[in-house]
Amino acid sequence: MQRRVVVTGLGLITPLGTGLEKSWEGLKAGKSGIGPITKFDASSFKTQIAGEVLDFDPLEWVPKKKIRRLDPFIHFAIGAGRMAWEMAGLPETLDDETAVRTGCIMGVGLGGLITLEETIRMTEHKGFKRVSPFFIPKLIGNMAPGEIAMIHNCRGPNTCVCTACAAGTHAVGDAMKTIQRGVADMMVCGGAETVCTATTLAGFGAARALSTRNDEPHRASRPFDADRDGFVMSEGSGVLILEELEAAKARGAEILAELVGYGLSADAYHMTAPDPTGGGFGRCMQMALDDAGLNPEEVDYIQAHGTSTDLNDATETLAIKLVFGDHANKLAVSSTKSMLGHMLGATGGVEAVASVLSIRDQVLPPTINYETPDPDCDLDYVPNQARETKVKTVLSNSFGFGGTNASVVFKTYQP
């Protein structure tokens, strides 16, 4: 019998607010977290909007002496991790016996870019002798799972996934497999990212990947809509606590959902564009369904990657049709990026949390700004308003630059 993996804790930090329920209520209400950039002067850029987290106070989540020693993406990881940890009803610090069976895997796309930019600016004026001894630890992605482990005494498997926009979903799937293999009984997993910086904006802008709808920020991210003109850069964190079923039951944990499937694939096609046949996306989704032992008809809802770019949205739609056949027309599909923007490495963790909440509350978050149908995007995208409906099985997709793909499947927990 394969070890079953269940979800017992969730944490969210998004442009809609710091805190699980605050962000989730905003998603269900169809609110947009996109606005003018405030964290640096973006007036000279073609794109001047982003999904910034504006209400996060690191003092509420991070030990005071560590705040200056950690990049903001690590602050986010710690904050969302603490939320999930508390929701799971776990002690602040694990005892030694539990600690060695508890690990952490986090997805990070770009890591400490804020620290990198600040350090480069400083060296231009003061020289390299002034570089902080904390520069490298603040910069590297694996400090996110490292710090979470140090706070809670998680001494089991500890890794960082760096697979661009698929990183958060890969982290969730890898954590599931770690538990199934018997290497751990509990895993903290998800993603964290703070990429609302000048160099990131310039880079994605140069690639013509970003929306330039500066006069209407709340309408800029419009996945699957015919008038979409690019994605909106964003930041945040989404973290889950996964446990082996019997271990969770033994400590009386509330079980929110079961994680049953994981798929991953490569397009092997292009640096930034998806395989236009949908083959890479499709293989990834099919692998997740096969891993879960599910038929396509058993899926109720797809939490889409849905970036609001021409190529991604059309290709994801095509891939869904390839995998689900006639059932594709009966599926609900939506993209929370329409409200949150694109958090790169964090997005898979955030969307995994939203998938579990959809099962918990039996409600589907909408795709807002869906106004003009696109002939190449003709599925049920839950347009503009949340939908209360029966939700038993959810598939969540993440696809990244380099042609890296990941999908996970959650189900209603049944004893």
Coordinates of C-alpha atoms in Angstrom, one line a residue:
M1 CA 0.0 0.0 0.0
Q2 CA 1.4 3.4 -1.0
R3 CA 1.6 5.9 1.9
R4 CA -1.1 8.5 1.6
V5 CA -0.3 12.2 1.8
V6 CA -2.6 14.7 3.3
V7 CA -2.7 18.5 3.7
T8 CA -3.0 19.8 7.3
G9 CA -1.7 23.4 7.1
L10 CA -1.8 26.4 4.7
G11 CA -0.2 29.8 4.6
L12 CA -0.6 32.7 2.1
I13 CA 1.0 36.0 1.5
T14 CA -0.2 37.7 -1.7
P15 CA -0.9 41.2 -3.1
L16 CA -4.4 40.7 -1.8
G17 CA -3.1 40.6 1.7
T18 CA -1.0 38.9 4.4
G19 CA -2.9 35.9 5.8
L20 CA -4.7 32.9 4.5
E21 CA -8.3 34.0 4.8
K22 CA -7.6 37.6 3.8
S23 CA -6.1 36.5 0.5
W24 CA -8.7 33.8 0.0
E25 CA -11.6 36.1 0.6
G26 CA -10.2 38.5 -1.9
L27 CA -9.9 35.8 -4.5
K28 CA -13.4 34.6 -4.0
A29 CA -14.6 38.2 -4.3
G30 CA -12.8 38.6 -7.6
K31 CA -10.6 41.5 -6.3
S32 CA -7.4 42.5 -8.1
G33 CA -4.2 43.0 -6.2
I34 CA -2.5 44.7 -9.1
G35 CA -1.5 48.4 -8.8
P36 CA 1.1 51.0 -9.6
I37 CA 4.6 50.1 -8.5
T38 CA 5.5 51.8 -5.3
K39 CA 8.8 50.0 -4.2
F40 CA 11.0 51.8 -6.7
D41 CA 10.7 54.5 -9.4
A42 CA 9.2 52.8 -12.4
S43 CA 8.3 56.0 -14.3
S44 CA 10.8 55.3 -17.1
F45 CA 9.5 51.8 -17.8
K46 CA 6.9 50.8 -20.3
T47 CA 5.3 48.7 -17.6
Q48 CA 4.7 50.5 -14.4
I49 CA 2.4 48.1 -12.5
A50 CA 2.9 45.0 -10.4
G51 CA 1.3 42.9 -7.7
E52 CA 3.1 44.2 -4.6
V53 CA 2.5 42.9 -1.1
L54 CA 1.9 46.1 0.9
D55 CA 0.7 45.0 4.3
F56 CA 3.5 42.5 5.3
D57 CA 5.4 43.5 8.5
P58 CA 8.4 41.2 9.0
L59 CA 8.5 42.0 12.7
E60 CA 5.3 39.9 13.1
W61 CA 6.9 36.8 11.6
V62 CA 10.7 37.0 11.6
P63 CA 13.0 37.2 14.7
K64 CA 14.0 40.9 15.0
K65 CA 17.8 40.2 15.0
K66 CA 17.4 38.3 11.7
I67 CA 15.4 40.8 9.6
R68 CA 18.4 42.7 8.3
R69 CA 20.2 39.4 7.7
L70 CA 17.6 37.9 5.4
D71 CA 16.2 39.0 2.0
P72 CA 12.5 39.8 1.8
F73 CA 11.8 36.6 -0.1
I74 CA 13.0 34.6 2.9
H75 CA 10.8 36.9 5.1
F76 CA 7.8 35.8 3.0
A77 CA 8.7 32.1 3.2
I78 CA 9.0 32.3 7.0
G79 CA 5.7 34.2 7.3
A80 CA 3.7 31.8 5.1
G81 CA 5.5 28.9 6.8
R82 CA 4.5 30.0 10.2
M83 CA 0.9 30.5 9.2
A84 CA 0.8 26.9 7.8
W85 CA 2.6 25.6 10.8
E86 CA 0.1 27.2 13.2
M87 CA -2.9 26.1 11.2
A88 CA -1.6 22.5 11.4
G89 CA -1.6 22.7 15.2
L90 CA 2.1 21.9 15.5
P91 CA 4.3 23.0 18.4
E92 CA 6.7 25.9 17.7
T93 CA 9.7 23.6 17.8
L94 CA 9.6 19.9 17.1
D95 CA 11.0 17.3 19.5
D96 CA 14.0 15.4 18.3
E97 CA 12.2 12.2 17.3
T98 CA 9.7 14.1 15.1
A99 CA 12.3 16.5 13.8
V100 CA 14.4 13.9 11.9
R101 CA 11.2 12.8 10.1
T102 CA 10.2 16.3 9.1
G103 CA 11.6 18.2 6.1
C104 CA 11.2 21.3 4.0
I105 CA 11.3 21.8 0.2
M106 CA 10.7 25.3 -1.2
G107 CA 10.5 26.6 -4.8
V108 CA 12.3 29.8 -5.6
G109 CA 12.7 31.2 -9.1
L110 CA 15.2 34.0 -8.7
G111 CA 16.0 34.4 -5.0
G112 CA 17.4 37.5 -3.4
L113 CA 17.3 40.0 -6.2
I114 CA 16.5 42.8 -3.9
T115 CA 19.7 42.1 -2.0
L116 CA 21.7 41.7 -5.2
E117 CA 20.5 45.1 -6.6
E118 CA 21.2 46.9 -3.3
T119 CA 24.6 45.4 -3.0
I120 CA 25.6 46.3 -6.6
R121 CA 24.5 49.9 -6.0
M122 CA 26.4 50.0 -2.8
T123 CA 29.6 48.7 -4.3
E124 CA 29.5 51.3 -7.1
H125 CA 29.8 54.1 -4.4
K126 CA 31.6 52.4 -1.5
G127 CA 33.6 49.6 -3.1
F128 CA 33.7 45.8 -2.5
K129 CA 35.2 46.0 0.9
R130 CA 31.8 47.1 2.2
V131 CA 30.0 44.0 1.0
S132 CA 28.0 42.4 3.9
P133 CA 29.1 39.0 5.3
F134 CA 25.4 38.2 5.0
F135 CA 25.3 39.0 1.2
I136 CA 25.5 35.4 0.0
P137 CA 23.2 33.9 2.6
K138 CA 20.6 36.6 1.8
L139 CA 20.9 35.9 -1.9
I140 CA 20.7 32.1 -2.3
G141 CA 17.3 30.4 -2.8
N142 CA 17.9 27.5 -0.4
M143 CA 17.9 29.9 2.6
A144 CA 14.1 29.8 2.4
P145 CA 13.8 26.2 3.4
G146 CA 16.9 26.5 5.5
E147 CA 15.4 29.2 7.7
I148 CA 12.1 27.5 8.0
A149 CA 13.9 24.3 9.2
M150 CA 16.0 26.3 11.8
I151 CA 12.9 28.0 13.2
H152 CA 10.9 24.7 13.7
N153 CA 13.7 22.2 14.1
C154 CA 13.0 20.3 10.9
R155 CA 16.0 18.0 10.5
G156 CA 14.7 15.8 7.6
P157 CA 15.1 16.3 3.9
N158 CA 15.8 20.0 3.0
T159 CA 16.1 21.2 -0.5
C160 CA 15.3 24.1 -2.8
V161 CA 13.7 23.8 -6.3
C162 CA 14.8 26.4 -8.8
T163 CA 12.6 25.7 -11.9
A164 CA 11.4 29.1 -12.8
C165 CA 7.6 29.5 -12.7
A166 CA 7.1 25.7 -12.0
A167 CA 9.3 25.8 -8.9
G168 CA 6.5 26.0 -6.3
T169 CA 4.5 23.1 -7.8
H170 CA 7.7 21.0 -8.2
A171 CA 8.4 21.6 -4.5
V172 CA 4.9 20.4 -3.5
G173 CA 5.2 17.3 -5.7
D174 CA 8.7 16.5 -4.6
A175 CA 7.6 16.8 -1.0
M176 CA 4.7 14.4 -1.6
K177 CA 7.1 11.9 -3.1
T178 CA 9.5 12.2 -0.2
I179 CA 6.7 11.2 2.2
Q180 CA 5.5 8.4 -0.1
R181 CA 9.0 7.0 -0.2
G182 CA 9.1 6.8 3.5
V183 CA 12.0 9.3 3.9
A184 CA 9.8 11.7 6.0
D185 CA 6.5 11.7 7.7
M186 CA 5.9 15.5 7.4
M187 CA 7.1 18.1 4.9
V188 CA 6.8 21.9 4.7
C189 CA 6.6 22.9 1.0
G190 CA 5.6 25.7 -1.4
G191 CA 7.2 28.7 -2.9
A192 CA 8.4 32.3 -2.1
E193 CA 9.4 35.2 -4.4
T194 CA 10.1 38.9 -4.2
V195 CA 10.8 39.9 -7.8
C196 CA 9.2 43.4 -8.0
T197 CA 12.5 45.0 -8.7
A198 CA 13.9 47.3 -11.5
T199 CA 16.1 44.7 -13.1
T200 CA 13.3 42.1 -13.2
L201 CA 10.9 44.6 -14.7
A202 CA 13.5 45.6 -17.3
G203 CA 14.3 42.0 -18.2
F204 CA 10.8 40.8 -18.7
G205 CA 10.0 44.1 -20.4
A206 CA 12.8 43.6 -22.8
A207 CA 11.3 40.1 -23.6
R208 CA 8.0 41.8 -24.3
A209 CA 6.3 39.5 -21.8
L210 CA 4.6 42.1 -19.6
S211 CA 1.3 43.9 -19.8
T212 CA 1.6 47.7 -20.4
R213 CA -2.0 48.5 -19.4
N214 CA -0.7 51.0 -16.8
D215 CA -3.8 53.2 -16.8
E216 CA -6.0 50.2 -15.7
P217 CA -3.8 48.0 -13.4
H218 CA -6.8 46.0 -12.1
R219 CA -7.7 45.1 -15.6
A220 CA -4.1 44.3 -16.8
S221 CA -4.0 40.6 -16.0
R222 CA -6.6 38.9 -18.2
P223 CA -5.8 35.2 -18.8
F224 CA -7.5 33.6 -21.8
D225 CA -9.1 36.9 -22.9
A226 CA -8.6 37.9 -26.5
D227 CA -7.2 41.3 -25.5
R228 CA -4.5 40.0 -23.1
D229 CA -1.1 41.7 -23.7
G230 CA 1.2 40.0 -21.2
F231 CA 1.5 39.0 -17.6
V232 CA 1.9 41.2 -14.5
M233 CA 4.9 40.7 -12.3
S234 CA 4.0 39.9 -8.7
E235 CA 5.4 38.6 -5.3
G236 CA 4.3 36.5 -2.4
S237 CA 4.4 33.1 -0.8
G238 CA 2.3 30.0 -0.5
V239 CA 3.2 27.2 1.9
L240 CA 1.5 23.8 2.7
I241 CA 2.1 21.3 5.5
L242 CA 2.0 17.7 4.1
E243 CA 1.8 14.7 6.3
E244 CA 1.6 11.0 6.0
L245 CA -2.0 10.1 6.7
E246 CA -1.5 7.8 9.7
A247 CA 0.9 10.3 11.4
A248 CA -1.6 13.1 10.9
K249 CA -4.4 11.0 12.3
A250 CA -2.3 9.9 15.3
R251 CA -1.8 13.5 16.4
G252 CA -5.5 14.5 15.7
A253 CA -4.7 16.9 12.9
E254 CA -7.5 18.4 10.8
I255 CA -7.2 17.0 7.3
L256 CA -8.0 19.6 4.6
A257 CA -7.4 17.5 1.5
E258 CA -5.4 14.6 0.1
L259 CA -2.5 15.1 -2.4
V260 CA -2.7 12.2 -4.8
G261 CA -0.9 12.9 -8.0
Y262 CA 2.3 14.6 -9.4
G263 CA 3.5 15.0 -13.0
L264 CA 6.5 16.7 -14.5
S265 CA 7.8 17.0 -18.0
A266 CA 10.0 19.0 -20.4
D267 CA 9.0 20.6 -23.6
A268 CA 12.6 20.4 -25.0
Y269 CA 11.5 23.1 -27.4
H270 CA 12.4 26.7 -26.6
M271 CA 13.9 28.9 -23.9
T272 CA 10.8 30.9 -23.3
A273 CA 8.0 29.7 -25.6
P274 CA 5.9 26.5 -24.9
D275 CA 5.7 23.7 -27.4
P276 CA 2.8 24.9 -29.6
T277 CA 1.5 21.3 -29.9
G278 CA 0.7 21.3 -26.2
G279 CA 2.6 18.0 -25.9
G280 CA 4.8 19.0 -22.9
F281 CA 1.9 20.5 -21.0
G282 CA -0.3 17.5 -21.8
R283 CA 2.3 14.8 -20.8
C284 CA 2.7 16.6 -17.5
M285 CA -1.0 16.6 -16.7
Q286 CA -1.5 13.0 -17.9
M287 CA 1.4 11.9 -15.7
A288 CA -0.3 13.5 -12.7
L289 CA -3.6 11.8 -13.5
D290 CA -1.8 8.4 -13.9
D291 CA 0.0 8.9 -10.6
A292 CA -3.3 9.6 -8.9
G293 CA -5.0 6.6 -10.6
L294 CA -7.7 8.9 -11.9
N295 CA -9.6 9.0 -15.2
P296 CA -9.8 12.5 -16.8
E297 CA -13.6 12.5 -16.2
E298 CA -12.9 12.5 -12.4
V299 CA -11.4 16.0 -12.4
D300 CA -13.8 18.8 -11.5
Y301 CA -11.5 21.8 -11.8
I302 CA -8.2 22.9 -13.2
Q303 CA -6.2 25.7 -11.4
A304 CA -4.6 26.9 -14.6
H305 CA -1.1 28.3 -15.1
G306 CA -3.0 31.0 -17.1
T307 CA -0.4 33.7 -17.3
S308 CA -2.3 36.2 -19.6
T309 CA 0.2 35.7 -22.4
D310 CA -0.8 34.8 -25.9
L311 CA 1.3 31.6 -26.2
N312 CA 0.8 30.2 -22.7
D313 CA -3.0 30.5 -22.6
A314 CA -3.7 29.1 -26.0
T315 CA -1.2 26.2 -25.5
E316 CA -2.6 25.3 -22.1
T317 CA -6.1 25.3 -23.5
L318 CA -5.0 23.0 -26.3
A319 CA -3.2 20.7 -23.9
I320 CA -6.3 20.4 -21.7
K321 CA -8.3 19.4 -24.7
L322 CA -5.7 16.8 -25.7
V323 CA -5.7 15.2 -22.2
F324 CA -9.4 15.5 -21.3
G325 CA -11.1 15.0 -24.6
D326 CA -14.8 15.7 -24.5
H327 CA -14.6 16.2 -20.7
A328 CA -12.6 19.4 -21.4
N329 CA -15.9 21.1 -22.2
K330 CA -17.4 20.1 -18.9
L331 CA -14.4 21.1 -16.8
A332 CA -14.1 24.4 -14.9
V333 CA -10.8 26.1 -15.5
S334 CA -9.6 29.4 -13.9
S335 CA -6.5 31.4 -13.3
T336 CA -5.9 33.3 -10.0
K337 CA -3.2 35.2 -11.8
S338 CA -6.0 37.4 -13.1
M339 CA -6.1 38.8 -9.6
L340 CA -2.7 38.1 -8.1
G341 CA -0.4 38.5 -11.1
H342 CA 2.5 36.1 -11.7
M343 CA 4.7 35.3 -8.6
L344 CA 7.2 33.2 -10.6
G345 CA 8.7 30.6 -8.2
A346 CA 6.0 31.3 -5.6
T347 CA 3.1 30.9 -7.9
G348 CA 2.8 27.1 -7.7
G349 CA 2.7 27.2 -3.9
V350 CA 0.1 29.9 -3.9
E351 CA -2.1 28.1 -6.4
A352 CA -1.7 24.8 -4.6
V353 CA -3.1 26.5 -1.5
A354 CA -5.9 27.9 -3.5
S355 CA -6.7 24.4 -4.9
V356 CA -7.0 23.0 -1.4
L357 CA -9.2 25.9 -0.3
S358 CA -11.5 25.3 -3.3
I359 CA -12.0 21.8 -2.0
R360 CA -12.5 23.0 1.6
D361 CA -15.1 25.6 0.7
Q362 CA -16.6 24.0 -2.4
V363 CA -16.0 27.2 -4.4
L364 CA -14.0 28.1 -7.5
P365 CA -12.1 31.4 -7.7
P366 CA -12.9 33.3 -11.0
T367 CA -10.8 34.4 -13.9
I368 CA -11.5 38.1 -13.8
N369 CA -11.2 40.5 -16.7
Y370 CA -12.5 37.8 -19.1
E371 CA -14.5 40.0 -21.4
T372 CA -13.7 39.2 -25.0
P373 CA -13.7 35.5 -26.0
D374 CA -10.6 34.2 -27.9
P375 CA -11.3 31.5 -30.5
D376 CA -8.2 29.7 -29.3
C377 CA -9.3 29.8 -25.6
D378 CA -12.8 28.4 -25.6
L379 CA -13.2 26.5 -22.3
D380 CA -15.2 27.4 -19.2
Y381 CA -12.8 29.8 -17.4
V382 CA -15.2 30.6 -14.5
P383 CA -15.5 34.2 -15.9
N384 CA -15.5 37.2 -13.5
Q385 CA -17.4 35.7 -10.5
A386 CA -16.6 32.9 -8.1
R387 CA -18.7 29.8 -8.4
E388 CA -20.1 27.6 -5.7
T389 CA -20.2 24.0 -6.9
K390 CA -19.2 20.5 -6.0
V391 CA -15.4 20.3 -6.0
K392 CA -13.9 16.9 -5.3
T393 CA -10.8 16.7 -7.5
V394 CA -8.5 19.6 -8.5
L395 CA -5.5 19.6 -10.9
S396 CA -3.1 22.5 -10.6
N397 CA -0.6 23.4 -13.4
S398 CA 2.6 25.4 -13.5
F399 CA 4.8 25.8 -16.5
G400 CA 8.2 27.6 -16.6
F401 CA 10.9 29.1 -18.9
G402 CA 13.2 26.4 -20.2
G403 CA 10.2 24.2 -20.9
T404 CA 9.8 22.8 -17.4
N405 CA 6.3 21.7 -16.4
A406 CA 4.6 20.5 -13.2
S407 CA 1.1 19.4 -12.2
V408 CA -0.3 18.2 -8.9
V409 CA -3.7 16.7 -8.1
F410 CA -5.7 17.2 -4.8
K411 CA -8.8 15.3 -3.8
T412 CA -11.3 15.5 -1.0
Y413 CA -10.0 13.4 1.8
Q414 CA -12.0 10.2 2.3
P415 CA -11.0 7.9 5.3

